[in-house]
PDB file of N, CA and C in Angstrom:
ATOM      1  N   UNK A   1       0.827  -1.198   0.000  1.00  0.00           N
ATOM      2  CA  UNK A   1       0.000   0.000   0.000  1.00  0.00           C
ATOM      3  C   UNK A   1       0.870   1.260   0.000  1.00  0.00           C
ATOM      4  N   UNK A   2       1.597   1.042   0.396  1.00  0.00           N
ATOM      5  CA  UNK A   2       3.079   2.410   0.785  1.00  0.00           C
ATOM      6  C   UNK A   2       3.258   2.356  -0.730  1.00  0.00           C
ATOM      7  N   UNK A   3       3.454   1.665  -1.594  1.00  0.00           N
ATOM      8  CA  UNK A   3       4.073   1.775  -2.643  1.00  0.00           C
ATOM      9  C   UNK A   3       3.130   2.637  -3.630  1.00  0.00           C
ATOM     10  N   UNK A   4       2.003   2.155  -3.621  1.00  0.00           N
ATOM     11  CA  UNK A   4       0.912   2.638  -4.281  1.00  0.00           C
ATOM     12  C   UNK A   4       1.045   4.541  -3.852  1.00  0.00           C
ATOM     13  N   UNK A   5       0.709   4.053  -2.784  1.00  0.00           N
ATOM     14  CA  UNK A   5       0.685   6.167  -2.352  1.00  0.00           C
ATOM     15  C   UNK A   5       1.848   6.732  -2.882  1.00  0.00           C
ATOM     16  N   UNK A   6       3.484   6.031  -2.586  1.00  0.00           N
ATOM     17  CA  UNK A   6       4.323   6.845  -3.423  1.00  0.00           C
ATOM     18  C   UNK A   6       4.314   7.694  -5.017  1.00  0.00           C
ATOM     19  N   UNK A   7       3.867   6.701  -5.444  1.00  0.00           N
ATOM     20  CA  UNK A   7       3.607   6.703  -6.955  1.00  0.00           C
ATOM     21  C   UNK A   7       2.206   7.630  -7.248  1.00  0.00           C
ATOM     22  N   UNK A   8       1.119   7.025  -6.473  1.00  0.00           N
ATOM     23  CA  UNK A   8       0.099   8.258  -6.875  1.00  0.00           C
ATOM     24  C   UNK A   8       0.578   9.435  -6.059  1.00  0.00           C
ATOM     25  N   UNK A   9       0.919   9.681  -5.250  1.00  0.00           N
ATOM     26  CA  UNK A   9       1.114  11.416  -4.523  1.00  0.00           C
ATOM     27  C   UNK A   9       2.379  11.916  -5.439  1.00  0.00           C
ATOM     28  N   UNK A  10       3.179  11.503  -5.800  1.00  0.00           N
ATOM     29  CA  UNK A  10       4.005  11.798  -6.692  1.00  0.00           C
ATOM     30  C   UNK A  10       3.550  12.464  -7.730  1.00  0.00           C
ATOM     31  N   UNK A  11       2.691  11.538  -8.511  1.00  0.00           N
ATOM     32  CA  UNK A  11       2.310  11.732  -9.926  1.00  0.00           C
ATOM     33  C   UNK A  11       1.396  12.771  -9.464  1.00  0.00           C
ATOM     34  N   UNK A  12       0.209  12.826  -8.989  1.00  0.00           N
ATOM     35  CA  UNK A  12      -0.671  13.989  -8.314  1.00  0.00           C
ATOM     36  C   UNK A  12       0.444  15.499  -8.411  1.00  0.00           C
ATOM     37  N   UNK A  13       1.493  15.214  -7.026  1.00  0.00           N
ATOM     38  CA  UNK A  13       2.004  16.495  -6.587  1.00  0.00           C
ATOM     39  C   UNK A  13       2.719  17.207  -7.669  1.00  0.00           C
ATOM     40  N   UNK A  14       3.557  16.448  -8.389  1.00  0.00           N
ATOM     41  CA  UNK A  14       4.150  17.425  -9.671  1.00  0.00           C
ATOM     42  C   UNK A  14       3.480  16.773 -10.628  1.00  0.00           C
ATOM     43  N   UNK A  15       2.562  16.392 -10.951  1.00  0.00           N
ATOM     44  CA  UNK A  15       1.661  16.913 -12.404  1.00  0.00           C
ATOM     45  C   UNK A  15       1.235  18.320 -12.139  1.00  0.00           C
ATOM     46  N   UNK A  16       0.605  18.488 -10.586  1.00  0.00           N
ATOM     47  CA  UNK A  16      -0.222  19.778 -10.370  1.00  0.00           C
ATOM     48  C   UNK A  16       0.667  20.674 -10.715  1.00  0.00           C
ATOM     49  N   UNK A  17       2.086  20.084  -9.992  1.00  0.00           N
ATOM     50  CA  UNK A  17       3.172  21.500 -10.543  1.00  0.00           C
ATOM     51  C   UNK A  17       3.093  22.386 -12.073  1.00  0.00           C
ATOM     52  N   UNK A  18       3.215  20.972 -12.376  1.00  0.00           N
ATOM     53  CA  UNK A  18       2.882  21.210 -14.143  1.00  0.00           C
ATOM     54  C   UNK A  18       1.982  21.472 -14.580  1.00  0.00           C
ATOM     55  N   UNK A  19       0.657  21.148 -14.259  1.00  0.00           N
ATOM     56  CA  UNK A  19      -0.384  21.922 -14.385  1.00  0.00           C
ATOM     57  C   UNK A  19      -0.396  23.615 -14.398  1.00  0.00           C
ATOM     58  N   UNK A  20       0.133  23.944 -12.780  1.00  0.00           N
ATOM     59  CA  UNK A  20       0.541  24.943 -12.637  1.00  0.00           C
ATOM     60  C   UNK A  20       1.247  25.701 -13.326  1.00  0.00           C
ATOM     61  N   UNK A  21       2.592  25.434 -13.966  1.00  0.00           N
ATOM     62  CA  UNK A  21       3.175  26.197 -14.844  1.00  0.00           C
ATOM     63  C   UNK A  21       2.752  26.560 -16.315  1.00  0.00           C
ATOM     64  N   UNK A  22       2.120  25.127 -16.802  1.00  0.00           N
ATOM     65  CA  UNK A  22       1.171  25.081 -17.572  1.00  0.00           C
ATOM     66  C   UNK A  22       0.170  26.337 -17.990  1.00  0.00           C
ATOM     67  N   UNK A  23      -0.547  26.467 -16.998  1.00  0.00           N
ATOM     68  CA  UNK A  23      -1.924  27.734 -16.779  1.00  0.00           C
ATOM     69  C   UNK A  23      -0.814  28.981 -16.489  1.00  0.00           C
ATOM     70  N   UNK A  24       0.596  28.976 -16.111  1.00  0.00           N
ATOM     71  CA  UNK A  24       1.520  30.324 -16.198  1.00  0.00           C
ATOM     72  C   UNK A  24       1.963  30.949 -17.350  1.00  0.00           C
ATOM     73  N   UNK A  25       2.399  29.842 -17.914  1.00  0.00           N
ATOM     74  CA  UNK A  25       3.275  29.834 -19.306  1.00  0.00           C
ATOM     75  C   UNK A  25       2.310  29.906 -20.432  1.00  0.00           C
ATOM     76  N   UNK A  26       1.029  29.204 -20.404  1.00  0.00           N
ATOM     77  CA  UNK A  26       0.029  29.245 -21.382  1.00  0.00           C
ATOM     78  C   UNK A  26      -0.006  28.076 -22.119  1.00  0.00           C
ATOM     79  N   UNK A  27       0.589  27.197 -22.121  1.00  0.00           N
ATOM     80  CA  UNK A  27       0.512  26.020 -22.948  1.00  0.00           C
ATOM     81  C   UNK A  27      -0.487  24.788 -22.182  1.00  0.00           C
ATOM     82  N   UNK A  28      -0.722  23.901 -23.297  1.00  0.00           N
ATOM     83  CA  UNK A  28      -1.929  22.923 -22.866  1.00  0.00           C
ATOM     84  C   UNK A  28      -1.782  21.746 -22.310  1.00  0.00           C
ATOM     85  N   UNK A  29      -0.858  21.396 -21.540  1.00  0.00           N
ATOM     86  CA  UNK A  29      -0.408  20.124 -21.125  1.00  0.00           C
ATOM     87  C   UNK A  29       0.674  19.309 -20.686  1.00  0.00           C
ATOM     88  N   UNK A  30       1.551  20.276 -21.795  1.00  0.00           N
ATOM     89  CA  UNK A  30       3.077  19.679 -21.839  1.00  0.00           C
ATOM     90  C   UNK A  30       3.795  19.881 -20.547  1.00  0.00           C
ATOM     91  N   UNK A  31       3.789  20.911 -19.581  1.00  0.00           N
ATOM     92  CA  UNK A  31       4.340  20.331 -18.389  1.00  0.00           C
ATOM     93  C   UNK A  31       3.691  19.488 -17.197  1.00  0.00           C
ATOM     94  N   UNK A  32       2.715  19.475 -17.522  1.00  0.00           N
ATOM     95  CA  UNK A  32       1.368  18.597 -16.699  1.00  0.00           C
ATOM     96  C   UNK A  32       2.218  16.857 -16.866  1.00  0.00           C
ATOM     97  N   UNK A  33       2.082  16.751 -18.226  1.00  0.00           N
ATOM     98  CA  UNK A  33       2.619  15.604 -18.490  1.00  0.00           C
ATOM     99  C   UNK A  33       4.138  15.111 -17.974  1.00  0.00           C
ATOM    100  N   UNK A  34       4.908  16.181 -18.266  1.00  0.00           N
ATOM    101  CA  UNK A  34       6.137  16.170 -18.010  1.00  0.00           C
ATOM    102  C   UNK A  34       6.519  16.139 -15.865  1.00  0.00           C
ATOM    103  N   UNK A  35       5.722  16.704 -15.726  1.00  0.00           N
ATOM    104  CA  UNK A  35       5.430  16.685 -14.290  1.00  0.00           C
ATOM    105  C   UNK A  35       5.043  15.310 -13.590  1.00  0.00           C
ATOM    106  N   UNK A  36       3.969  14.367 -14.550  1.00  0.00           N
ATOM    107  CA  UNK A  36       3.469  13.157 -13.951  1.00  0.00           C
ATOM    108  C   UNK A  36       4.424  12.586 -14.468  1.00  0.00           C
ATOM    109  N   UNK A  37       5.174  12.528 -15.469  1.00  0.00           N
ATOM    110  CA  UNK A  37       6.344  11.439 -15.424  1.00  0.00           C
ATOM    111  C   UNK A  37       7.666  11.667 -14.694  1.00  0.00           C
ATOM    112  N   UNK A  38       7.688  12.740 -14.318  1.00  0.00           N
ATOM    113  CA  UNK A  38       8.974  13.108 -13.138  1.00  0.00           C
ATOM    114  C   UNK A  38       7.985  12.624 -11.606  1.00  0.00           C
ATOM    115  N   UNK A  39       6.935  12.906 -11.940  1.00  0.00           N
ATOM    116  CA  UNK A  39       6.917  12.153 -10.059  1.00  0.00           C
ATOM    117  C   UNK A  39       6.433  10.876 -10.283  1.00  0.00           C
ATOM    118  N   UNK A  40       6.363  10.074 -11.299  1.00  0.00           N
ATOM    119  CA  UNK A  40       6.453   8.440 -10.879  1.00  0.00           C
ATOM    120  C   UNK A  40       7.635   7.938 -10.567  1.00  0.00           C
ATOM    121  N   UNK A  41       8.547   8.823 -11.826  1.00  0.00           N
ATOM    122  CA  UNK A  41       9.899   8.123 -11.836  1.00  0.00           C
ATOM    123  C   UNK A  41      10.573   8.842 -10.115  1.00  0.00           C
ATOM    124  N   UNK A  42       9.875   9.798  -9.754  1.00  0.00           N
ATOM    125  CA  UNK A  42      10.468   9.916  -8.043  1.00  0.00           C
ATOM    126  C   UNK A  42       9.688   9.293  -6.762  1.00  0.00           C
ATOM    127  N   UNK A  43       8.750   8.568  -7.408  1.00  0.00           N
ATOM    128  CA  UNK A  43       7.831   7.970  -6.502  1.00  0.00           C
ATOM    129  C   UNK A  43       8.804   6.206  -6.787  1.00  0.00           C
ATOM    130  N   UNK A  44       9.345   5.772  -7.541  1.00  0.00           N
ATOM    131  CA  UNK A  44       9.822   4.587  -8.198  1.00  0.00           C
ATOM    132  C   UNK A  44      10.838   4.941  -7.179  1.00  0.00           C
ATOM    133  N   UNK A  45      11.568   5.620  -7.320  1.00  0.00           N
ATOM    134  CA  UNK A  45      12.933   5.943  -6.456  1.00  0.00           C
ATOM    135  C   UNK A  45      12.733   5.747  -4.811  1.00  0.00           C
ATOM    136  N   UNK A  46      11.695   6.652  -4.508  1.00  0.00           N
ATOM    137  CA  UNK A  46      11.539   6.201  -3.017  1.00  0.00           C
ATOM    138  C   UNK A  46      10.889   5.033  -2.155  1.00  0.00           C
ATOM    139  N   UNK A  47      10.391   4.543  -3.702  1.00  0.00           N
ATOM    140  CA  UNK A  47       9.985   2.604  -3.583  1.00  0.00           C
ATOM    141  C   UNK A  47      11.073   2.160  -3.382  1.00  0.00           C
ATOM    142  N   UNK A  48      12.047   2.030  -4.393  1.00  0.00           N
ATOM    143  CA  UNK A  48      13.609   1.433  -4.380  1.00  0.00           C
ATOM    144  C   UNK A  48      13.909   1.562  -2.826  1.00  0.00           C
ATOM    145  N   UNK A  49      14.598   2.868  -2.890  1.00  0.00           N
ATOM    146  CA  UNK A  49      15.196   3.830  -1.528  1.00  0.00           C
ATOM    147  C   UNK A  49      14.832   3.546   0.006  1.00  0.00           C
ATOM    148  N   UNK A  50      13.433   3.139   0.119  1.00  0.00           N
ATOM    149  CA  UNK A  50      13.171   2.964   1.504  1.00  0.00           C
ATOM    150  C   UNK A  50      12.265   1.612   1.576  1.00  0.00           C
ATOM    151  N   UNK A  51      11.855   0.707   0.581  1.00  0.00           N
ATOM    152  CA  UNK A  51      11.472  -0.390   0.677  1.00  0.00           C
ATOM    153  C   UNK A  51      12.194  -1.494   0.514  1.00  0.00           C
ATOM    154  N   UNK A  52      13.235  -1.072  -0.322  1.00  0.00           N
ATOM    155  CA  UNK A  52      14.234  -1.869  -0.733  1.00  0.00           C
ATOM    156  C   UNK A  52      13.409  -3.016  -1.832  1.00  0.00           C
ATOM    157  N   UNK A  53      12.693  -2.473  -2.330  1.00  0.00           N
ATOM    158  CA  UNK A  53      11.810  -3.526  -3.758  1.00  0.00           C
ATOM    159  C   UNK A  53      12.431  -3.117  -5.110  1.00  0.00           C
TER     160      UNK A  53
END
């Protein structure tokens, strides 16, 4: 279950980022996206890092 929350609060917390910059910058998605694939791949890391899986 720990693993699961890493990965979704990740993907959630910096997509929103990207979302966010997104609605700054004016464009439709592209850091939204770019945001949910930087927080899986940091949600993957702190699976590795503190579960040792």
């Amino acid at each position: 279950m720990t693993a699961v929350t890493y990965l979704l609060a990740g993907m959630l917390v910096w997509g929103g980022i990207g979302w966010l910059v997104d609605h700054w910058v004016g464009t439709k998605g592209i850091f939204a996206g770019i945001g949910a694939v930087v927080g899986i791949g940091g949600g993957v890391y702190l699976i590795v890092r503190r579960l040792g899986a």
